[in-house]
Every structure is written in structure tokens, then in C-alpha cells.
Coordinates of C-alpha atoms in Angstrom, one line a residue:
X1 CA -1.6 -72.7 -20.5
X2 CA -4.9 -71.0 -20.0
X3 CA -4.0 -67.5 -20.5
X4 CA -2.2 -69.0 -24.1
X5 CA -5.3 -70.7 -25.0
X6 CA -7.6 -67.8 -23.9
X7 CA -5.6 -65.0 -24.5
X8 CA -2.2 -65.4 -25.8
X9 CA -1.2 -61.8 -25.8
X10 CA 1.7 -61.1 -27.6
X11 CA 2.9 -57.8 -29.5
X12 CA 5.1 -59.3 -32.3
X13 CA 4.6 -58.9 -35.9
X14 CA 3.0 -62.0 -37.5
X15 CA 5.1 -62.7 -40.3
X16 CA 3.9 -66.1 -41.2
X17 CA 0.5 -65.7 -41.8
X18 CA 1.3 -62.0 -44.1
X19 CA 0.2 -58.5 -43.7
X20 CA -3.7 -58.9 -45.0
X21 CA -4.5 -61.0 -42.1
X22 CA -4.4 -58.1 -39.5
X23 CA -6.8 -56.5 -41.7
X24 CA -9.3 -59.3 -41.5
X25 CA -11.3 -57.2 -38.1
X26 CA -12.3 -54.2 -40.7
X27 CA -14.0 -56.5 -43.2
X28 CA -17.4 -57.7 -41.9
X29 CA -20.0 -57.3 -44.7
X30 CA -23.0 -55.6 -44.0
X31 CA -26.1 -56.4 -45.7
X32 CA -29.8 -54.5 -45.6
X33 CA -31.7 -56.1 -43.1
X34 CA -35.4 -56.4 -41.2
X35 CA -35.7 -54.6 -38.1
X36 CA -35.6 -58.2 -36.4
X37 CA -33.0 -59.4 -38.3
X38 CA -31.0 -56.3 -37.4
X39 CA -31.4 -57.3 -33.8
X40 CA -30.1 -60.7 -34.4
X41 CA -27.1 -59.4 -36.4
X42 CA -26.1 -56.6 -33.6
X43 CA -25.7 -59.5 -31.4
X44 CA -23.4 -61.8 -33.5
X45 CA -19.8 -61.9 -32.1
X46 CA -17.4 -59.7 -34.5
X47 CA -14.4 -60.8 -36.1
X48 CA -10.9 -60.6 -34.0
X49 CA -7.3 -62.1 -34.6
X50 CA -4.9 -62.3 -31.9
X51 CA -2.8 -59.3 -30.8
X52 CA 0.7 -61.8 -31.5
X53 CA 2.9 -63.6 -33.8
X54 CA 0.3 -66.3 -35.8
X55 CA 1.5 -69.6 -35.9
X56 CA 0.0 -73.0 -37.7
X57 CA -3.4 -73.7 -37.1
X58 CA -3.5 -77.0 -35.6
X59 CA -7.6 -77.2 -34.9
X60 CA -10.4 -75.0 -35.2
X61 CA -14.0 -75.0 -32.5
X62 CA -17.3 -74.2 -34.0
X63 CA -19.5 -72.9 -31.5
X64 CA -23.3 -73.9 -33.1
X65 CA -24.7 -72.2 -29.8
X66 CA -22.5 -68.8 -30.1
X67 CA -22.6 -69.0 -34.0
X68 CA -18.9 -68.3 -34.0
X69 CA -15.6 -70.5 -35.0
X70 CA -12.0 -70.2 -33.7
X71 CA -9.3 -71.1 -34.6
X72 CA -6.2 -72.3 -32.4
X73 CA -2.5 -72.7 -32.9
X74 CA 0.2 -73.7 -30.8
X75 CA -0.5 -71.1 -28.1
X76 CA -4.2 -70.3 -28.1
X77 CA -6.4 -68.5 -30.8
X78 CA -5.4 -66.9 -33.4
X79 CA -8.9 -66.0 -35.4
X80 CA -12.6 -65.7 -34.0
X81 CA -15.2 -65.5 -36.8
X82 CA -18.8 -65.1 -36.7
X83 CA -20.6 -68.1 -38.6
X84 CA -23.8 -69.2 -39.9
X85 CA -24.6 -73.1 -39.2
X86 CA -27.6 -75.0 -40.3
X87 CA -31.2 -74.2 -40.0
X88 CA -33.8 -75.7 -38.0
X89 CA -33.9 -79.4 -40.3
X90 CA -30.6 -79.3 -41.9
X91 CA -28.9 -78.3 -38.8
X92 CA -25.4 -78.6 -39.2
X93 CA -24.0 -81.8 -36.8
X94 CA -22.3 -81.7 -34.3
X95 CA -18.9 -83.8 -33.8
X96 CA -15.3 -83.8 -34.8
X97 CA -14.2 -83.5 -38.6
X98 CA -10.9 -82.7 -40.3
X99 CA -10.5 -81.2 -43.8
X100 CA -10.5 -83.5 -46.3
X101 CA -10.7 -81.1 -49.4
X102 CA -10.2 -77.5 -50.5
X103 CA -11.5 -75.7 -53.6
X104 CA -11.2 -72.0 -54.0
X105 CA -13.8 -71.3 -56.4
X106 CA -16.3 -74.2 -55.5
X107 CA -20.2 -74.5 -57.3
X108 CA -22.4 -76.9 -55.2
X109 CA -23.3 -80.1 -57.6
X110 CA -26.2 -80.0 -54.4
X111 CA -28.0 -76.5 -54.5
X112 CA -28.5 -75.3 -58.2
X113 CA -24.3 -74.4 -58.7
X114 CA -24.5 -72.1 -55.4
X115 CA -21.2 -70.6 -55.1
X116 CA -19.2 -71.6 -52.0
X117 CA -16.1 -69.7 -52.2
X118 CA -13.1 -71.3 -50.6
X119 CA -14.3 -74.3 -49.9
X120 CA -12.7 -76.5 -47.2
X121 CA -14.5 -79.7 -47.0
X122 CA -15.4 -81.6 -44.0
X123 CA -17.8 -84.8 -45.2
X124 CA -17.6 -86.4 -48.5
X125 CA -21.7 -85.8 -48.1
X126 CA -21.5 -82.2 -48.7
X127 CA -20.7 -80.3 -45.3
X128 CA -17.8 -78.0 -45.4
X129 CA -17.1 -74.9 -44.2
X130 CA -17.2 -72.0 -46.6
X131 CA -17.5 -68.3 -47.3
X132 CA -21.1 -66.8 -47.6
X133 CA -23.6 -64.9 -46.4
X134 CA -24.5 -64.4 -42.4
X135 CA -27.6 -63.0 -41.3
X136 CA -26.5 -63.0 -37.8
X137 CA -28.6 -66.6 -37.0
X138 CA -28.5 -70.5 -38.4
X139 CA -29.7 -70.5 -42.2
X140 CA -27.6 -72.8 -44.3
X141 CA -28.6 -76.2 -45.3
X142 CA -25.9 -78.2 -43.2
X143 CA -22.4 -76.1 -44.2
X144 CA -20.8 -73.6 -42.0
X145 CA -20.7 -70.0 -43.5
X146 CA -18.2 -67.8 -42.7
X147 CA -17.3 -64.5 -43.9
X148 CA -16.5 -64.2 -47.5
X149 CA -13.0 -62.0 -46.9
X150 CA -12.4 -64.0 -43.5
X151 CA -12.5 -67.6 -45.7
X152 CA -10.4 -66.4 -48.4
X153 CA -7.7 -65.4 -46.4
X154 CA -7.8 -68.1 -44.1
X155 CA -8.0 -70.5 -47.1
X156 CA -4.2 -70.8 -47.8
X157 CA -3.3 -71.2 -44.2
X158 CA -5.2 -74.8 -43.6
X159 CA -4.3 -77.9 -44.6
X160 CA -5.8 -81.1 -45.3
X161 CA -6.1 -83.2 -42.2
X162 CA -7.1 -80.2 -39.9
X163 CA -9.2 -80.9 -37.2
X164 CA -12.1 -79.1 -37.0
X165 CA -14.4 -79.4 -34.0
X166 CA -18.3 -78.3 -34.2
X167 CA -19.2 -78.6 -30.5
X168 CA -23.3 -77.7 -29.4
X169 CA -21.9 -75.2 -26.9
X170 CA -18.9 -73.5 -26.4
X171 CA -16.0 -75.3 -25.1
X172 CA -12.3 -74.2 -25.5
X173 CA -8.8 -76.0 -25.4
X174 CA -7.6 -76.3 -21.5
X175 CA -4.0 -78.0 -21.2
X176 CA -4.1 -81.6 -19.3
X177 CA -1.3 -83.9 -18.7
X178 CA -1.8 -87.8 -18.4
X179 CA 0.1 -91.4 -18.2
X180 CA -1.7 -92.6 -21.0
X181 CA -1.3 -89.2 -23.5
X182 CA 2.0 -89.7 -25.9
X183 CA 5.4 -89.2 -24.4
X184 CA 7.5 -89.3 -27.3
X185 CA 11.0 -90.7 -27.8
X186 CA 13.6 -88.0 -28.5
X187 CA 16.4 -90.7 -30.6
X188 CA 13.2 -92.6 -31.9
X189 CA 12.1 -89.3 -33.7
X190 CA 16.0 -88.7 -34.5
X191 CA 16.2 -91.9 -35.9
X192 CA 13.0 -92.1 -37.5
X193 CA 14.5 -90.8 -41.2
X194 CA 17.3 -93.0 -41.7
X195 CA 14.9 -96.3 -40.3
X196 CA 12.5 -95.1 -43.5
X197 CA 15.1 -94.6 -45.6
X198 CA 17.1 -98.1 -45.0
X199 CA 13.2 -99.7 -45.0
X200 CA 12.0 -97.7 -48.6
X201 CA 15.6 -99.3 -49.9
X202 CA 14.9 -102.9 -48.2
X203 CA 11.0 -102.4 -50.1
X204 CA 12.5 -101.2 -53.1
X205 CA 14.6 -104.2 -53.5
X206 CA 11.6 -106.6 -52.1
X207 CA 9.7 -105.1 -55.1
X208 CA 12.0 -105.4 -58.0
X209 CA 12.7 -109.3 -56.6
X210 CA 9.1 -109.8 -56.7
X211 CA 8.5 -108.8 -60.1
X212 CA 11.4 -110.7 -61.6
X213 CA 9.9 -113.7 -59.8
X214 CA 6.3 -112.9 -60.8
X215 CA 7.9 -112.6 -64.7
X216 CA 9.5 -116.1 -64.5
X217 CA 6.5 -117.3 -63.0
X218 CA 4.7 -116.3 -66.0
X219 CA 7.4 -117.4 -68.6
X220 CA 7.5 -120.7 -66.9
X221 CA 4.0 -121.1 -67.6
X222 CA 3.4 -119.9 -70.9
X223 CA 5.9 -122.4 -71.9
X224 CA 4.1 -125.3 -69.9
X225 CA 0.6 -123.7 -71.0
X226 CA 1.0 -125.9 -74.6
X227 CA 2.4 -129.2 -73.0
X228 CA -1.1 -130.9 -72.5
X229 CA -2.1 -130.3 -76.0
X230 CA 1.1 -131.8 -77.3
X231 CA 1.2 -134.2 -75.3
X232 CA -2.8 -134.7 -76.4
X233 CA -1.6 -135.0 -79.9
X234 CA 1.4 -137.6 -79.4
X235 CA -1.3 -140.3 -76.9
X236 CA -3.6 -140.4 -80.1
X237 CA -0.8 -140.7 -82.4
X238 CA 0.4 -144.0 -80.6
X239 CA -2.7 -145.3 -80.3
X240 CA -3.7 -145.0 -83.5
X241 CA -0.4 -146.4 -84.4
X242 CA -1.6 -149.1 -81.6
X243 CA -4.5 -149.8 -83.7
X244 CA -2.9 -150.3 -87.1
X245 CA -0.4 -152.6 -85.1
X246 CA -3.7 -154.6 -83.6
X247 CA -5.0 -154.9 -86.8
X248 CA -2.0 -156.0 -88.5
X249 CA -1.8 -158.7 -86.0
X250 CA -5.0 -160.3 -86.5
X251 CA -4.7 -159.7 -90.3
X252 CA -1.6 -162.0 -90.3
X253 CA -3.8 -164.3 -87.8
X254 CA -6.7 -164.8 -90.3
X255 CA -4.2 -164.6 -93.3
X256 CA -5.1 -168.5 -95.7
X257 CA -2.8 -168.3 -98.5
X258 CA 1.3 -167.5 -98.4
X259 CA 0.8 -164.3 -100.6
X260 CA -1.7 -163.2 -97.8
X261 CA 0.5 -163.7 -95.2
X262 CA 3.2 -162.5 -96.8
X263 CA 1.6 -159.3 -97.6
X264 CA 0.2 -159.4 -93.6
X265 CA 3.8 -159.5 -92.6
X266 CA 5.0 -156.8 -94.6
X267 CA 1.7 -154.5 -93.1
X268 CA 2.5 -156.0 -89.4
X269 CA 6.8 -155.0 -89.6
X270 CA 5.1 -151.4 -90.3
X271 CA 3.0 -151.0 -87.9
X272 CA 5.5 -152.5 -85.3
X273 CA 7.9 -149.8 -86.6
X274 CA 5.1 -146.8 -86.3
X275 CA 3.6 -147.7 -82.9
X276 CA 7.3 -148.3 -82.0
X277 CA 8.3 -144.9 -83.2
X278 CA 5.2 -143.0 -81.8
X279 CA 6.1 -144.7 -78.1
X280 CA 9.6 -142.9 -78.1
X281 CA 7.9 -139.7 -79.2
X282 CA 5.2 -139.8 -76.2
X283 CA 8.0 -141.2 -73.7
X284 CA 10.6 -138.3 -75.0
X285 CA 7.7 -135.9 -75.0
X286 CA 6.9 -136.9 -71.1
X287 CA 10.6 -136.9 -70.5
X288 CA 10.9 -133.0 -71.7
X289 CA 7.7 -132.1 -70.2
X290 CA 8.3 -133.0 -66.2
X291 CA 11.0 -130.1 -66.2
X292 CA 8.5 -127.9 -67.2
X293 CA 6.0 -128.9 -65.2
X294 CA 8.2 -128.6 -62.4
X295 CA 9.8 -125.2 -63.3
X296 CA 6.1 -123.8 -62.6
X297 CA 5.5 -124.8 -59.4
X298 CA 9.3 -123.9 -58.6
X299 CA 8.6 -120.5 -60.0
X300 CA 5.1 -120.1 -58.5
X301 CA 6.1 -121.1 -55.4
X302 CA 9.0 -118.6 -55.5
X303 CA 6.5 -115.8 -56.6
X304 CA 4.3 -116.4 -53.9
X305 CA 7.8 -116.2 -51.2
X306 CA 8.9 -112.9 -53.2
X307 CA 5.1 -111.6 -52.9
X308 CA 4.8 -112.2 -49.1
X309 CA 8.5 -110.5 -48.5
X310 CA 7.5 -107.3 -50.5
X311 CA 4.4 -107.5 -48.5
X312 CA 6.3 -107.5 -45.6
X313 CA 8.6 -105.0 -46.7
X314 CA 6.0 -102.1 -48.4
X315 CA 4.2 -102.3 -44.9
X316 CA 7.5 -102.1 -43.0
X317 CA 8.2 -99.1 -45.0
X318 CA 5.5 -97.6 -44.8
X319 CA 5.4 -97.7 -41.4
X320 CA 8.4 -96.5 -41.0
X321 CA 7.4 -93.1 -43.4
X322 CA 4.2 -92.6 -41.3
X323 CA 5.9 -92.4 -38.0
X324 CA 7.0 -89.2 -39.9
X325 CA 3.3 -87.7 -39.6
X326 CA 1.3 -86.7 -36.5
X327 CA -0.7 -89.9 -35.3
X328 CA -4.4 -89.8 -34.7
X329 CA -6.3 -92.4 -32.5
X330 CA -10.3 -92.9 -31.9
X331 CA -11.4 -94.7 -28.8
X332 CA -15.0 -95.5 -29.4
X333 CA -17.0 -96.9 -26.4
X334 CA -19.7 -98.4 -28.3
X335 CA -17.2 -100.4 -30.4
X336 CA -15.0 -101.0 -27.7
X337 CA -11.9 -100.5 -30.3
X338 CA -9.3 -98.3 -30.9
X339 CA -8.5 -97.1 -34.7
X340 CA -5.2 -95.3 -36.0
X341 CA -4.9 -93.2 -38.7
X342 CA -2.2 -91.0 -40.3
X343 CA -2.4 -88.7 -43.5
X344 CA -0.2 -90.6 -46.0
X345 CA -0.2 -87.4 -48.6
X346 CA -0.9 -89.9 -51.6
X347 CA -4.0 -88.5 -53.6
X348 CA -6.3 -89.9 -53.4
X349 CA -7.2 -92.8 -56.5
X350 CA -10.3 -91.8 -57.5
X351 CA -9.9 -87.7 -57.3
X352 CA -10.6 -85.5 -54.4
X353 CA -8.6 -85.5 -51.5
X354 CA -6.0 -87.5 -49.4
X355 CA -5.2 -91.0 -48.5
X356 CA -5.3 -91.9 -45.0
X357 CA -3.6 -94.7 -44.1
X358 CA -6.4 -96.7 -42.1
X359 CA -4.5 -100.4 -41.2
X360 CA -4.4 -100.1 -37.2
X361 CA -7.4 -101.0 -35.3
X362 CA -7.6 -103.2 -31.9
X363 CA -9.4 -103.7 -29.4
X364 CA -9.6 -101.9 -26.0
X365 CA -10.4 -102.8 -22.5
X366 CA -13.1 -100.1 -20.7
X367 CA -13.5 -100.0 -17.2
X368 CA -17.6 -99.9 -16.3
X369 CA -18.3 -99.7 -20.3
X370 CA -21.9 -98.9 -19.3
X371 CA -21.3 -95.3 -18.2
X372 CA -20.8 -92.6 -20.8
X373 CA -17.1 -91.5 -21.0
X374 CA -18.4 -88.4 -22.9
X375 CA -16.7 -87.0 -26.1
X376 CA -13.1 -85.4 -25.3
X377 CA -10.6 -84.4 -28.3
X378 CA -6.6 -84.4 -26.5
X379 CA -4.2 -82.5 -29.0
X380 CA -0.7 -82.1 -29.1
X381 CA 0.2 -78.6 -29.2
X382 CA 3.7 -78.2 -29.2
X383 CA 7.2 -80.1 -28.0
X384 CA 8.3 -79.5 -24.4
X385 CA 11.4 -80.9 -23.0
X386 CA 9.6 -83.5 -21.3
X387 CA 7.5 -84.5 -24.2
X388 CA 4.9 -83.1 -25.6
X389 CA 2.1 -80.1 -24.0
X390 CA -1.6 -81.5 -24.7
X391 CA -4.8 -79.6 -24.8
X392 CA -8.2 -81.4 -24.1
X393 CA -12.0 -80.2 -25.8
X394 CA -15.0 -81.6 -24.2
X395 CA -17.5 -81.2 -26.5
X396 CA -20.5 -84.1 -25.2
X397 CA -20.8 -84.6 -21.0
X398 CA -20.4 -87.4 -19.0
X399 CA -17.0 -88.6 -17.6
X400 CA -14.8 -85.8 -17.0
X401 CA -11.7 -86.3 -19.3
X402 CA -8.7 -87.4 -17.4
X403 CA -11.4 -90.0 -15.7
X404 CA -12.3 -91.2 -19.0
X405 CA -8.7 -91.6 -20.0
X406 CA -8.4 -93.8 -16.3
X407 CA -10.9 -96.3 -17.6
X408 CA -9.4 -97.2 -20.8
X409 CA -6.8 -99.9 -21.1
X410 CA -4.7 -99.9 -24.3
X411 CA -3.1 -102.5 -25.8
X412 CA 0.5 -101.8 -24.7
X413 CA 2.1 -103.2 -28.6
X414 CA -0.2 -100.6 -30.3
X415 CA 1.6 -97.4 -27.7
X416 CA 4.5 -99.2 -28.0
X417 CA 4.0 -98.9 -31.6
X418 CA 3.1 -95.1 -32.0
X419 CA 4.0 -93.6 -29.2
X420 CA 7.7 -93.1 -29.3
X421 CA 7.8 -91.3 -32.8
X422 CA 4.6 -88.8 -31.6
X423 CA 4.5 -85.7 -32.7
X424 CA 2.8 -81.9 -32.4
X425 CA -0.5 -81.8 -34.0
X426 CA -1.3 -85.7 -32.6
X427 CA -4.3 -86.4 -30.9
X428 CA -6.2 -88.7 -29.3
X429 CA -10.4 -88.7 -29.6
X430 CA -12.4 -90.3 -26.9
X431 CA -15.8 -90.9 -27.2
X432 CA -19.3 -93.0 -26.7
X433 CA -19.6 -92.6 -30.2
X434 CA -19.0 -95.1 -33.3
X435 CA -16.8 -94.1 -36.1
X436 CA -19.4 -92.0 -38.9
X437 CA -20.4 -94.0 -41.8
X438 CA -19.0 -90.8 -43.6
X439 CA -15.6 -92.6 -42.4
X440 CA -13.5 -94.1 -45.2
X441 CA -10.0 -94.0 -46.6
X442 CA -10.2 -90.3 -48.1
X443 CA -11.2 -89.1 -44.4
X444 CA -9.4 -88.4 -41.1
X445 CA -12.0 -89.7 -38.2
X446 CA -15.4 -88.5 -39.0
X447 CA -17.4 -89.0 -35.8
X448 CA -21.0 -87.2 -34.9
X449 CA -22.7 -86.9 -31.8
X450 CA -26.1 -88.7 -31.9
X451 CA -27.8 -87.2 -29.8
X452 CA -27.6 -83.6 -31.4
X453 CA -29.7 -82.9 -34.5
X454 CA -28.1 -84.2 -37.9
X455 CA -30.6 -82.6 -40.6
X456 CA -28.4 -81.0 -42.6
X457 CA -26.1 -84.3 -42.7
X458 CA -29.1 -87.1 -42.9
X459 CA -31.0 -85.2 -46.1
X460 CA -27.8 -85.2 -47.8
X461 CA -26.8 -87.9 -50.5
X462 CA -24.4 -90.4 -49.1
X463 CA -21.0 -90.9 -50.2
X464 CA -20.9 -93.7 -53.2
X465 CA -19.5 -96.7 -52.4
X466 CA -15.9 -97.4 -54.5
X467 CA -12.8 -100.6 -54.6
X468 CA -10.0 -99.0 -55.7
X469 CA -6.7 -101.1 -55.8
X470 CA -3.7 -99.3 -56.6
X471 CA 0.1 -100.5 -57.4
X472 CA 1.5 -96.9 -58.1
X473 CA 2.0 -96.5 -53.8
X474 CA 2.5 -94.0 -52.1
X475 CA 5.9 -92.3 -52.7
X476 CA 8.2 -95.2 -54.0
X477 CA 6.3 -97.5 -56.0
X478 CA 4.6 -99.4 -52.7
X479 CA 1.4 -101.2 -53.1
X480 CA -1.8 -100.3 -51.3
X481 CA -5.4 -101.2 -51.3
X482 CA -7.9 -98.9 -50.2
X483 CA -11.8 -99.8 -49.7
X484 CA -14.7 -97.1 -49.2
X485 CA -16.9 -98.2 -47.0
X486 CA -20.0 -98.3 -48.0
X487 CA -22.2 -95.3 -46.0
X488 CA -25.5 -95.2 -45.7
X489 CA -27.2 -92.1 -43.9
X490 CA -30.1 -93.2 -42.0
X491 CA -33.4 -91.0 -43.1
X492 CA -35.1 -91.7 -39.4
X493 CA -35.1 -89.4 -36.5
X494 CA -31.6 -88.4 -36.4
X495 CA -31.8 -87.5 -32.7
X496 CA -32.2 -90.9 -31.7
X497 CA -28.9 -92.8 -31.0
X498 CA -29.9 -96.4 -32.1
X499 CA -31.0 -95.4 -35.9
X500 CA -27.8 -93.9 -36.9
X501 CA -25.5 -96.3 -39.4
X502 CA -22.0 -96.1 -38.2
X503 CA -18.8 -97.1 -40.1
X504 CA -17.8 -100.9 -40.0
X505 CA -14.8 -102.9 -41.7
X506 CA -15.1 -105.3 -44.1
X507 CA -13.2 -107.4 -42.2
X508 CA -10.5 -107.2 -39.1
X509 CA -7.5 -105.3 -40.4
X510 CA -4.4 -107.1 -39.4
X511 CA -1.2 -105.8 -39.6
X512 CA 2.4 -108.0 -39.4
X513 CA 3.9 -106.6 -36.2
X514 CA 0.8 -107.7 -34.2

């Protein structure tokens, strides 16, 4: 495993990434430079790409002491760039990322339209990595410049959801095995498609039965809706016909000739008549009305039953679909939880990006939670016959990694839940650290290391706050509900650990199989 992460020599054409790759050596730009700056460019690592066969990138290591970024597929590297990080006050932080956006021809809303060719977006506060200018040293304000013909052709070749690692020092994949890494399920990954296919079905029907009920619901209703004022109109009428009996009553009571009590009669066999007439009315009224009443509770209640099972059944489904996509898990020490995430493809609502489906997160038991366990990123490189072959980066001391892995107890439902449908490209992030404020539903896990400088991430606006509820789903008309969090970017010393604002829920997440 270490000669294929650290050398990987191969001979073989590489088809899959096209012929202007191999070109991609020759085309360092040089620019006019100072004697001193001169210097500092002669020592700055060239460009390389492997001698072999290029597969998918799965990750890609920014080196912020080497000024250099690689990136790794399957079997090792496949490109080494020269880069240009942040300057002293906006350095660029340090931590693990994933893109979360790409645009070829991108203007900066942030630096007076500077253009940032192919532009592959790491924070949603304006760090991404980009093509532009190197002088050989740190000098951007918090993105990480690469070569302008390096970017572009690596542009096409990434995808959104990519890890992408910017470590202090330099640190490089080395393959580690482990009881508590993934060992997928060969017939739970066969039978994966047909489980989502029966379960978008079941939450297809769920959804049409839910509507229909929510539609008699509001029938039922609309009919009820005009009952009380009827029924309004009918109580005065017998009570004013009530009246004119009352009064015809003590009329023929006070009545002192024959004529007067004839007449008193006459006005009393009317008003018996009316008040009589407007009693059947109200009673016949009441009568017609209970159904009513009762057909909107029936149909509410039903509504409420056919809501709950397409509940039930969207999150079943969707499930079911994710277990499709590589799985990504966060173990945060300081939070003593354990979050899931997986790229559900949907774009995102409100423009820009991807949805990642956030709805797992548990606790988790750590074993002498006072010691650092340090910041290791475990990968899943590629299918093996026995499972899966991991890769582990250390990018922050202080446990080494398979001890930090020994000190964590996870919940066995949530492996249970994951594990068996794991797949290449899954990974597993351990760290002292809290989840980033920069963390929300458009992002894959956004974590930074707090004791590294943050300038160019803290002078940067934060990301705006947003609800967004959506019914469209994600492929088949599912509903989901997807809250920013709302990020704030702390404007103290960003070297010290207790200032930083980290992502928080809302409120605990719950899920129906728990």
C-alpha cells in the first residue's frame, strides 16, 4: 500500500483522464520576478502526474508548509501541484473540506470581480481552490492558488463532495486496517437497488394516499367552514320567533274586550306556528350538521395517519437510495457525537451547490475524553475481497490513529445501519474538533483545526442564515426540510481554541429506525 500511495508506478496509458493531462508537467508559468522572489520561486516543488493509468480522484492533501497539493486516487497520487495559500492574516485554515461548488469562469463578489478561474469551492465563506498566480510563497487572501493550466484541466475531473484535506505539514495516505473501519456486506450492496426501488414505490403510493386524504380533509372542511354561521342565523330566527310567541301570550293575557282577545288569539296561533316552524329548522339544521362535523375530524384524523405513513415511507426510501452513496461520518471529541452525511445529488433549494442529507447524528462513548485523539481522516480506497482497503491522514497530533479509533465506542444500530452497504470513497473523520460553523446542509463536513491560524477564514463574511422547506424531493417527489445553520465567524484571536463558534443543531435530529 505504501509504494501505491507514494509511488504507484505504472507504465499504462491513462485513458480516463485524456491526452492533455500528460502535458500538464510542461506548463508552469513563469512570471518576472525580484531577485528574492526568484529564490523563493526556484525552491517551489514543480508540477508531476503519475507515470500510470489515472483513475478517480477520491481526496486531494494541501501541504500549507510545502506550498504544494496532491491529489490521490485509488492507488496513490496521481497529480502534485505547486500552490499558493494565504498570507500572513488571511492565512488559509487548516482542516478537512470537500467541494461543494464549481464554476469555470468565476469573478469574486469579495475582491473587486478578481477572476478565479475554475473555481472549486470549499466554504460557503469564500475559500476555494482556484487557478492564479504563484510567486513561489503564501500571498492569497485565504483561497488556494494553483496553476492556471493545472486547474483547468483538473477542473472536469472533480466532483462535488471531494474531500480535500489542507494539513499544516505534510502528511500522506498510509493504508490501516481496523475492527471498527466499514466491512461491507457483499448481498446487502446486491440488494441495495431493488430494497430502493420497492421503498420509492411503497413512498410513491404513501404520497399519492396522503394527498387524497389531505384533499378530503380540506373538502370536508370547507363544507363544515359555513355551518356555524347558519346555524347562527337559524338560533336568532327561533328566538325571535320565541319572542313574538312571548308577546302574543301576554297580549292575549292583558286582552279586556272579546274583539281584543280575539284578535290576541289570532296573533298567538301565528306565532305558535312560526316559533314552531323555526324549531324544526334549527333541530333539522343540527341534525344535518353533526355529519359534517364529524366527517372533519374523521378526515383530519385520517390526514394526519396518511401524513405520518408518507413520513415514514419518504424517509424509508430515502434511506434506502442513500445507502447507494459513499457514507461519511465525523467523530468529534469535543461534542462527544457522531454525525452522518451522504451527498443526496438534489440541488441545492436556494442555488449553489448540493444537498447533503444531514439526519444521523448520535452520541458516542470516548474512552479518557480528556486526552486529545488528534485529527485522522480514514478513506476507503477501493473494494478488496474481504471488504474494503482504507487509507488514514493525520493531519493534527495526539493519539496515534488506530489508538484513537480503540477509544471510541459507537452505537452498534448506527454501524448496523451504514455499515453493510459501505462503499469506496467512504470515510470516517476523527477529531478533537467540533463541526465548523461553515457546516450546513449545502456542505459535506467542514471542520478546522483551532489551533492553526484562520485569517483568511475569520475576515471573511459568514455564510447567511436561510429556512428552506421543499416538497419537490429529491428524485421522486419526496419531501425534505433543510435548515442552514446559522454561522457566525468569530472576529477574536483565531488561534485560540475556546473563541471559535462551531456548528450546533437546532434541535436533536431523530430519525424512525432509532
Amino acid at each position: 500500500m505504501r509504494d501505491r500511495l507514494t509511488t504507484a508506478q505504472s507504465t499504462s496509458a491513462m485513458r480516463r483522464w485524456g491526452p492533455g493531462i500528460a502535458t500538464l508537467a510542461a506548463m508552469m508559468a513563469f512570471a518576472a520576478l525580484s531577485p528574492a522572489g526568484a529564490a523563493k520561486q526556484a525552491r517551489q516543488a514543480a508540477e508531476a502526474v503519475a507515470p500510470r493509468q489515472a483513475g478517480d480522484p477520491i481526496m486531494a492533501i494541501v501541504s500549507i508548509k510545502s506550498q504544494q497539493v496532491t491529489f490521490y486516487d485509488a492507488d496513490g497520487w496521481i497529480l502534485r501541484a505547486p500552490v499558493s495559500t494565504g498570507t500572513t492574516g488571511r492565512e488559509t485554515p487548516a482542516g478537512v473540506f470537500a467541494i461543494l461548488e464549481k464554476d469555470k469562469d468565476h469573478r469574486s463578489t469579495m475582491y473587486d470581480d478578481a477572476w478565479m478561474p475554475n473555481m472549486q469551492r470549499i466554504t460557503w465563506n469564500g475559500i476555494a481552490l482556484h487557478g492564479g498566480p504563484l510567486p513561489g510563497y503564501a500571498a492569497s487572501h485565504g483561497c488556494v492558488r494553483m496553476p492556471f493550466g493545472f486547474a483547468e484541466n483538473l477542473f472536469d475531473k472533480t466532483y462535488i463532495g471531494m474531500r480535500v484535506i489542507i494539513s499544516p505539514h505534510d502528511t500522506v495516505p498510509t493504508e490501516i486496517s481496523h475492527p471498527s473501519l466499514f466491512v461491507p456486506k457483499p448481498e446487502a450492496i446486491a440488494a441495495a437497488p431493488r430494497r430502493a426501488d420497492k421503498l420509492s414505490v411503497e413512498a410513491e403510493e404513501a404520497t399519492r394516499a396522503a394527498d387524497e386524504a389531505k384533499k378530503a380533509a380540506s373538502v370536508a372542511a370547507k363544507e363544515a367552514a359555513s355551518l356555524p354561521a347558519a346555524l347562527r342565523k337559524l338560533e336568532q330566527q327561533k328566538a325571535r320567533a320565541d319572542a313574538e310567541l312571548a308577546f302574543a301570550d301576554k297580549t292575549l293575557a292583558n286582552a279586556k274586550t272579546d274583539q281584543a282577545r280575539a284578535k290576541a288569539e289570532e296573533l298567538k296561533q301565528k306565532a305558535v306556528a312560526k316559533a314552531a316552524d323555526a324549531a324544526t329548522q334549527l333541530d333539522t339544521a343540527k341534525a344535518a350538521a353533526q355529519p359534517k362535523r364529524d366527517a372533519v375530524a374523521v378526515t383530519k384524523e385520517a390526514a394526519k395517519v396518511a401524513a405520518a405513513r408518507k413520513a415514514e415511507a419518504v424517509k424509508a426510501a430515502t434511506d434506502a437510495k442513500l445507502a447507494g452513496e459513499p457514507v461519511s461520518v465525523y467523530i468529534s471529541r469535543a461534542t462527544q457525537k457522531l454525525y452522518v452525511r451522504r451527498n443526496t445529488h438534489k440541488p441545492a433549494p436556494d442555488g449553489g451547490g448540493e444537498v447533503f442529507d444531514t439526519s444521523i447524528e448520535a452520541p458516542v462513548t470516548i474512552r479518557n475524553p480528556e486526552q486529545p485523539l488528534g485529527t485522522h481522516i480514514f478513506t476507503a480506497m477501493a473494494k478488496t475481497d474481504a471488504g474494503l482497503r482504507w487509507s488514514v491522514v493525520t493531519i493534527e497530533n495526539g493519539d496515534e490513529a488506530r489508538n484513537a479509533l480503540d477509544r471510541i465506542t459507537i452505537p452498534q444500530d448506527v454501524w448496523d445501519r451504514i455499515g453493510p452497504t459501505a462503499l469506496p470513497r467512504s470515510s470516517i473523520v476523527v477529531s478533537d474538533e467540533p463541526l465548523s460553523s461553515e457546516t450546513n446542509y449545502r456542505t459535506e463536513f467542514v471542520a478546522v483545526l483551532s489551533n492553526e491560524p484562520q485569517g483568511g477564514f475569520i475576515t471573511r463574511k459568514p455564510t447567511a442564515p436561510a429556512m428552506i422547506a421543499s416538497d419537490d424531493g429529491w428524485d421522486n417527489g419526496f419531501g425534505f426540510f433543510f435548515q442552514q445553520r446559522d454561522p457566525y465567524v468569530q472576529q477574536a484571536n483565531p488561534r485560540r481554541r475556546s473563541q471559535y463558534q462551531y456548528y450546533q443543531p437546532a434541535q436533536p435530529m431523530q430519525r424512525g429506525f432509532w
